Short mmCIF file of C-alpha atoms in Angstrom, two decimals:
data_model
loop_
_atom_site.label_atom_id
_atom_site.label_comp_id
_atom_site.label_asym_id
_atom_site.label_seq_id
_atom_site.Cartn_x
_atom_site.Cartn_y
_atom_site.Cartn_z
CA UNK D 1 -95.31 -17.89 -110.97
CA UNK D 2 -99.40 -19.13 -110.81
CA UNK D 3 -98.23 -22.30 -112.00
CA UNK D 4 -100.46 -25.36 -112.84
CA UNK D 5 -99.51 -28.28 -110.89
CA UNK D 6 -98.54 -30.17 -113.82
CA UNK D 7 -96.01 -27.58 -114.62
CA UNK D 8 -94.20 -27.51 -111.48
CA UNK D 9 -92.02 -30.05 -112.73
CA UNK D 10 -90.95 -28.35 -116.17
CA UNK D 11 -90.55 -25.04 -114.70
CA UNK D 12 -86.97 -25.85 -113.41
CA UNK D 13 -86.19 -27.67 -116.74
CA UNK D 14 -86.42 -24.73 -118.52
CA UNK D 15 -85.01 -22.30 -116.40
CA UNK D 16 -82.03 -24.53 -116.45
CA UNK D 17 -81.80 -24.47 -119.99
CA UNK D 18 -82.70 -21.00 -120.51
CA UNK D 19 -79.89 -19.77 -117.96
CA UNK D 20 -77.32 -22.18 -119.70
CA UNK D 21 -77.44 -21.35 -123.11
CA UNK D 22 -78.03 -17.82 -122.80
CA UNK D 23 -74.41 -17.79 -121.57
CA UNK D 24 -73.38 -19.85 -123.88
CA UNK D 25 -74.97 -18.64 -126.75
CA UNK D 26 -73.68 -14.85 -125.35
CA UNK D 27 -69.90 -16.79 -125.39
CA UNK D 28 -70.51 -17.46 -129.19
CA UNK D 29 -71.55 -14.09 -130.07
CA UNK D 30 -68.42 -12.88 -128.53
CA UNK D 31 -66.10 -15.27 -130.19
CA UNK D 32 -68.23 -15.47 -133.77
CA UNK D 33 -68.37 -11.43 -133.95
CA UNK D 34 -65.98 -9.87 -131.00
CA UNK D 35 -62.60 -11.36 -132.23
CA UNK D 36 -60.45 -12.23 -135.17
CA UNK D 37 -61.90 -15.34 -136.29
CA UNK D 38 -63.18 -14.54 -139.86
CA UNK D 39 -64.97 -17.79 -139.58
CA UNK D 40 -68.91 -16.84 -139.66
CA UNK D 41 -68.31 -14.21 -142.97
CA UNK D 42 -65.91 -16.51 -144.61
CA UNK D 43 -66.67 -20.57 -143.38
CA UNK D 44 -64.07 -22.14 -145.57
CA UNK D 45 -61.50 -19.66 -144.11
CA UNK D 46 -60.80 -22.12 -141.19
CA UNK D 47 -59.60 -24.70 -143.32
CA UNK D 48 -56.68 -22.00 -144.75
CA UNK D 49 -53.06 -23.03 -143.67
CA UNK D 50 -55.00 -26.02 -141.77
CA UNK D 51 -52.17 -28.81 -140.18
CA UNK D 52 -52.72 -32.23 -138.65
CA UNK D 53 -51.92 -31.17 -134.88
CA UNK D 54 -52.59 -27.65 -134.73
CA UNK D 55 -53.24 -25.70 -131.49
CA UNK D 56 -56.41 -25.15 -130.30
CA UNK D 57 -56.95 -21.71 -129.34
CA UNK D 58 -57.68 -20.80 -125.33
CA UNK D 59 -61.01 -18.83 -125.94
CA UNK D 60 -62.33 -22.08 -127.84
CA UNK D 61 -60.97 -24.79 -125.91
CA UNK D 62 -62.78 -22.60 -122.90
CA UNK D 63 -65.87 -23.55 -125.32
CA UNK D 64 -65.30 -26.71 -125.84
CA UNK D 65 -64.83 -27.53 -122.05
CA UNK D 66 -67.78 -25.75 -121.11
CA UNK D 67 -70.02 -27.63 -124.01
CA UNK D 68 -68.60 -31.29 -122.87
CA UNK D 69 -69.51 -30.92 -119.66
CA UNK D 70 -73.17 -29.56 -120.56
CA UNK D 71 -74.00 -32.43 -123.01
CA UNK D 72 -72.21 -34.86 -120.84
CA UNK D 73 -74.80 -33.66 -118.19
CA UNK D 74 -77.49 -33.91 -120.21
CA UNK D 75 -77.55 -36.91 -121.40
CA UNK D 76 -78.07 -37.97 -117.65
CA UNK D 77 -80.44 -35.31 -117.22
CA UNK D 78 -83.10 -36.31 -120.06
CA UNK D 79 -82.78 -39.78 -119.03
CA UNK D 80 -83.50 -39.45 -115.69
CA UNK D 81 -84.05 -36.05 -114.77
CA UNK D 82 -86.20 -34.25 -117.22
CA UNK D 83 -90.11 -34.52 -118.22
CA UNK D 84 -89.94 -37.87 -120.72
CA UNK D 85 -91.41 -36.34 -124.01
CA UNK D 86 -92.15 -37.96 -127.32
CA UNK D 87 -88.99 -36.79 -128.72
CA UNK D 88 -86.94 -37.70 -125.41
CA UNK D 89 -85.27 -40.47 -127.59
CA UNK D 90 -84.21 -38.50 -130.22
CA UNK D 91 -82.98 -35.64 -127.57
CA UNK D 92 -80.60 -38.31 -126.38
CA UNK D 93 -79.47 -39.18 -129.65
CA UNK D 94 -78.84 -35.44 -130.12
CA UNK D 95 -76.78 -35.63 -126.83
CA UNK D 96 -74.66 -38.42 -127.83
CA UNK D 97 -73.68 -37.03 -130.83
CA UNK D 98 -72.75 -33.72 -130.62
CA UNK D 99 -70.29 -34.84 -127.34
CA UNK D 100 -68.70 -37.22 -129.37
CA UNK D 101 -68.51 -34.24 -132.24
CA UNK D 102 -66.70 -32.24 -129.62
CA UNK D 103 -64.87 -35.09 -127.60
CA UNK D 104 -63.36 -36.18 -130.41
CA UNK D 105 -62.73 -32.96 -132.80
CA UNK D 106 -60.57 -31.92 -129.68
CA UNK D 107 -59.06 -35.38 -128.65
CA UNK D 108 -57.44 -35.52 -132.77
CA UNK D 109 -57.23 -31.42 -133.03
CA UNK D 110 -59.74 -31.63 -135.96
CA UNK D 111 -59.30 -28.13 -136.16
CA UNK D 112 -62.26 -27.46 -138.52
CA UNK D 113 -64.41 -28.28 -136.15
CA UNK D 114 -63.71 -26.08 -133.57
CA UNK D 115 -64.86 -23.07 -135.07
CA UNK D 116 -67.23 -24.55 -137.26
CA UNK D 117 -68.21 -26.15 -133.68
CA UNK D 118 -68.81 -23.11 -132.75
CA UNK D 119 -70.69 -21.41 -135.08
CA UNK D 120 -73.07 -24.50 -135.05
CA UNK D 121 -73.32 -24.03 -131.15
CA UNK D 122 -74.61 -20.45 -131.36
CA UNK D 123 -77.12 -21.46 -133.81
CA UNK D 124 -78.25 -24.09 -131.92
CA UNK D 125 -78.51 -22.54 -129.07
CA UNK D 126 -79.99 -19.48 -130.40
CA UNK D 127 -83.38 -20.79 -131.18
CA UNK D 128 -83.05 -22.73 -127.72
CA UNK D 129 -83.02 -19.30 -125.98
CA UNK D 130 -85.86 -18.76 -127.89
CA UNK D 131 -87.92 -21.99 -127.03
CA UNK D 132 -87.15 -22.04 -123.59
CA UNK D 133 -88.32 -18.53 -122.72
CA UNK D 134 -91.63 -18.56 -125.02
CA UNK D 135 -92.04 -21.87 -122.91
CA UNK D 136 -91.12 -20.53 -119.26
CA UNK D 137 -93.57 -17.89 -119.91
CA UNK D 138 -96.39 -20.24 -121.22
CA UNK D 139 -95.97 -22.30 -118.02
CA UNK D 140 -96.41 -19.20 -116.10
CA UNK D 141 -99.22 -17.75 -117.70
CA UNK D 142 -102.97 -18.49 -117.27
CA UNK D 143 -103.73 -21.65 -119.20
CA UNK D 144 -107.13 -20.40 -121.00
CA UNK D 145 -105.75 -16.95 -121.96
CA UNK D 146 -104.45 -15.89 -125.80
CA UNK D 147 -101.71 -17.74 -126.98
CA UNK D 148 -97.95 -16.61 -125.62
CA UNK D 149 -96.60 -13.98 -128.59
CA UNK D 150 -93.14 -15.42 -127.65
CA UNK D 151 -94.27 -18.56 -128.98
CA UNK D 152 -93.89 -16.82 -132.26
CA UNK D 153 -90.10 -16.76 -132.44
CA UNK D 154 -89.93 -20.62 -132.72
CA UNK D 155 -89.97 -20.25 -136.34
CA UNK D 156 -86.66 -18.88 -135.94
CA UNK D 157 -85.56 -22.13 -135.85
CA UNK D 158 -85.65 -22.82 -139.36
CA UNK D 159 -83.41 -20.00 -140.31
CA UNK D 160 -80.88 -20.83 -137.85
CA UNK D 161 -80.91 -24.59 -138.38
CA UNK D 162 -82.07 -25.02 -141.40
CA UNK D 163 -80.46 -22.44 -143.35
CA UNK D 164 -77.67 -21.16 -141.47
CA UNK D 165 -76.63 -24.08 -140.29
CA UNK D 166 -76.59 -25.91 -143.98
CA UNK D 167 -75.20 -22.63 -146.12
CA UNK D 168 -72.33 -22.02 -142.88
CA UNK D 169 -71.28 -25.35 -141.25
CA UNK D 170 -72.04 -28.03 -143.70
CA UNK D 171 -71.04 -26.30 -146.99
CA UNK D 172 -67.04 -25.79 -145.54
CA UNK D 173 -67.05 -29.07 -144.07
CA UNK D 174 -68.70 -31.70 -146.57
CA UNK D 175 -67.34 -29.01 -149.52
CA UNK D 176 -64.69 -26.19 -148.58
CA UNK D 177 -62.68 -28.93 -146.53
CA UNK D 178 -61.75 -30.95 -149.29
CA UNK D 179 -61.09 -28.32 -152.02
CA UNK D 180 -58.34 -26.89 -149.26
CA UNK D 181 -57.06 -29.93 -147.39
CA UNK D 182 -57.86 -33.30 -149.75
CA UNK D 183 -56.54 -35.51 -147.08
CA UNK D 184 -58.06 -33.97 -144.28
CA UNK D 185 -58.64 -36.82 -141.73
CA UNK D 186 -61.62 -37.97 -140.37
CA UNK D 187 -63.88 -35.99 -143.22
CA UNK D 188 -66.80 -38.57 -143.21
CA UNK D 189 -67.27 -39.44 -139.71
CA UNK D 190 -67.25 -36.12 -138.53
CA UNK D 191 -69.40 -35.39 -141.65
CA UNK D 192 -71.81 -37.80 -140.97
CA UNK D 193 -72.71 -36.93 -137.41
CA UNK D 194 -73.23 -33.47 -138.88
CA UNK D 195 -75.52 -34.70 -140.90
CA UNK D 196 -77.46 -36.49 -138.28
CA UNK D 197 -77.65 -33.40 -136.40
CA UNK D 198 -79.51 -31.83 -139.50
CA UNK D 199 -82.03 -34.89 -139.83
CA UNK D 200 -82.43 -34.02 -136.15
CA UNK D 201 -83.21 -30.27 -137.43
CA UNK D 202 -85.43 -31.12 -139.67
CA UNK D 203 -87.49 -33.13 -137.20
CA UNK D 204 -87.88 -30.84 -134.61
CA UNK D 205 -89.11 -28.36 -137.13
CA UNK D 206 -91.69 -30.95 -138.26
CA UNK D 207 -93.29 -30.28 -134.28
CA UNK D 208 -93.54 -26.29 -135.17
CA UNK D 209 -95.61 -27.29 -138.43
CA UNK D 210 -97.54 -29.51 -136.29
CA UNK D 211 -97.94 -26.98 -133.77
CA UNK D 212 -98.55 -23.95 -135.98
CA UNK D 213 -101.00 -26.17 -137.98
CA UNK D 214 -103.26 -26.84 -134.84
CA UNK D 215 -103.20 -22.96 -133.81
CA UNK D 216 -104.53 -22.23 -137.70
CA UNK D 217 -107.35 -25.45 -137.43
CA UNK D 218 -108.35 -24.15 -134.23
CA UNK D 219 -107.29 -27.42 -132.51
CA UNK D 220 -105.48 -25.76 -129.44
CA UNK D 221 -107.02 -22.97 -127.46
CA UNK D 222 -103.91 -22.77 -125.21
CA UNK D 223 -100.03 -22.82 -125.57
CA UNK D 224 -99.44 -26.26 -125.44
CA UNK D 225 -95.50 -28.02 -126.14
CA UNK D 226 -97.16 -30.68 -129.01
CA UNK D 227 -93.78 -32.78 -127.82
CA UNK D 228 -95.56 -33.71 -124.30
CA UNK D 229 -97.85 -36.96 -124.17
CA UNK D 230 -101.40 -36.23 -123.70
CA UNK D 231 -103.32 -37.61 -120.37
CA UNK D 232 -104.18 -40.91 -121.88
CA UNK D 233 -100.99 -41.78 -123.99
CA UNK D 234 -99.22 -40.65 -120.17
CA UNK D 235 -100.70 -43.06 -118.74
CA UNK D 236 -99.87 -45.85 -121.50
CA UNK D 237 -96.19 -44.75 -121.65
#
């Protein structure tokens, strides 16, 4: 793949990730838009007829085996696996949180957050796909050429995680749930990790500005991640 020595490391990192959540992400599709669940036209409609105890379907339970495992991987993986990044911290943090969301949505059959799992999953890793390719490809590519086009579709990010994400997932659970079930059980703790997992949007969005901004100042000739220490803060950290 011509790649820079430096790279040689990241190159499996992302081909990991790329592989993984293009499956996964493909698994969403199919349950968001290739079954019955009205869920991603109609958000609130999973809280209809909701009961403490209810079943959790086979096609997402498949999901929400496949996504423990993942995240329960991961957090291994960026601790001791992966490049170490300026935003390895908060990766972690991200890790932690969204396996407890699942671990324990499933352990007390929160059913809301199954779907609404879900259909934050595919967002998520939507713009993931994204990142990783534009980034495989900038690895692979010769460091003083024109900037990657695929670098381009980061910006996708903010409609998936900061719009989507907001107007689909957060508005039936912080709003829809308690219109339809005012006792629903666990509302702000589950709540409240979702709403860490926005801040955590929001700050990974805050590296495309940076990034984009540099590009427009003429700051970075090549396609650089903005998240990886330069040569002298490396050798500090």
């Amino acid at each position: 793949c011509n790649l820079q020595p430096k790279d040689a490391a990241k190159m499996p990192e992302s081909a990991w990730k790329l592989l993984f959540y293009t499956l996964s992400w493909s698994y969403g599709i199919y349950l968001l838009f290739f079954t019955d669940y009205p869920f991603f036209y109609d958000p609130p409609s999973v809280f209809y007829d909701w009961k403490k105890g209810m079943d959790v379907p086979t096609d997402i339970a498949i999901a929400y085996l496949l996504q423990c495992s993942f995240y329960g991987h991961s957090i291994y993986a960026t601790a001791y696996m992966d490049t170490w990044r300026k935003d390895s911290v908060v990766m972690l943090l991200h890790h932690v949180v969204t396996l407890t969301l699942i671990a324990f949505s499933y352990a007390f059959r929160c059913q809301e957050q199954g779907p609404q799992g879900e259909l934050a999953g595919a967002a998520w890793r939507q713009t993931v796909v994204l990142g990783e390719a534009a980034l495989g490809l900038s690895l692979s590519r010769d460091p003083h050429g024109p900037l990657n086009p695929p670098c381009s579709l980061c910006p996708g990010r903010f409609w998936f995680r900061l719009y989507w994400f907001p107007l689909k997932v957060l508005y039936a659970t912080c709003y829809s749930s308690l219109q339809l079930v005012p006792n629903i059980p666990f509302y702000f703790f589950f709540n409240a990790l979702l709403l860490v997992l926005t801040l955590m949007n929001i700050y990974w969005f805050l590296y495309i500005v940076l990034f984009v901004a540099k590009v427009l100042m003429g700051q970075m000739q090549e396609v650089n991640d903005v998240r990886e220490y330069d040569v002298e803060d490396s050798k500090k950290t």
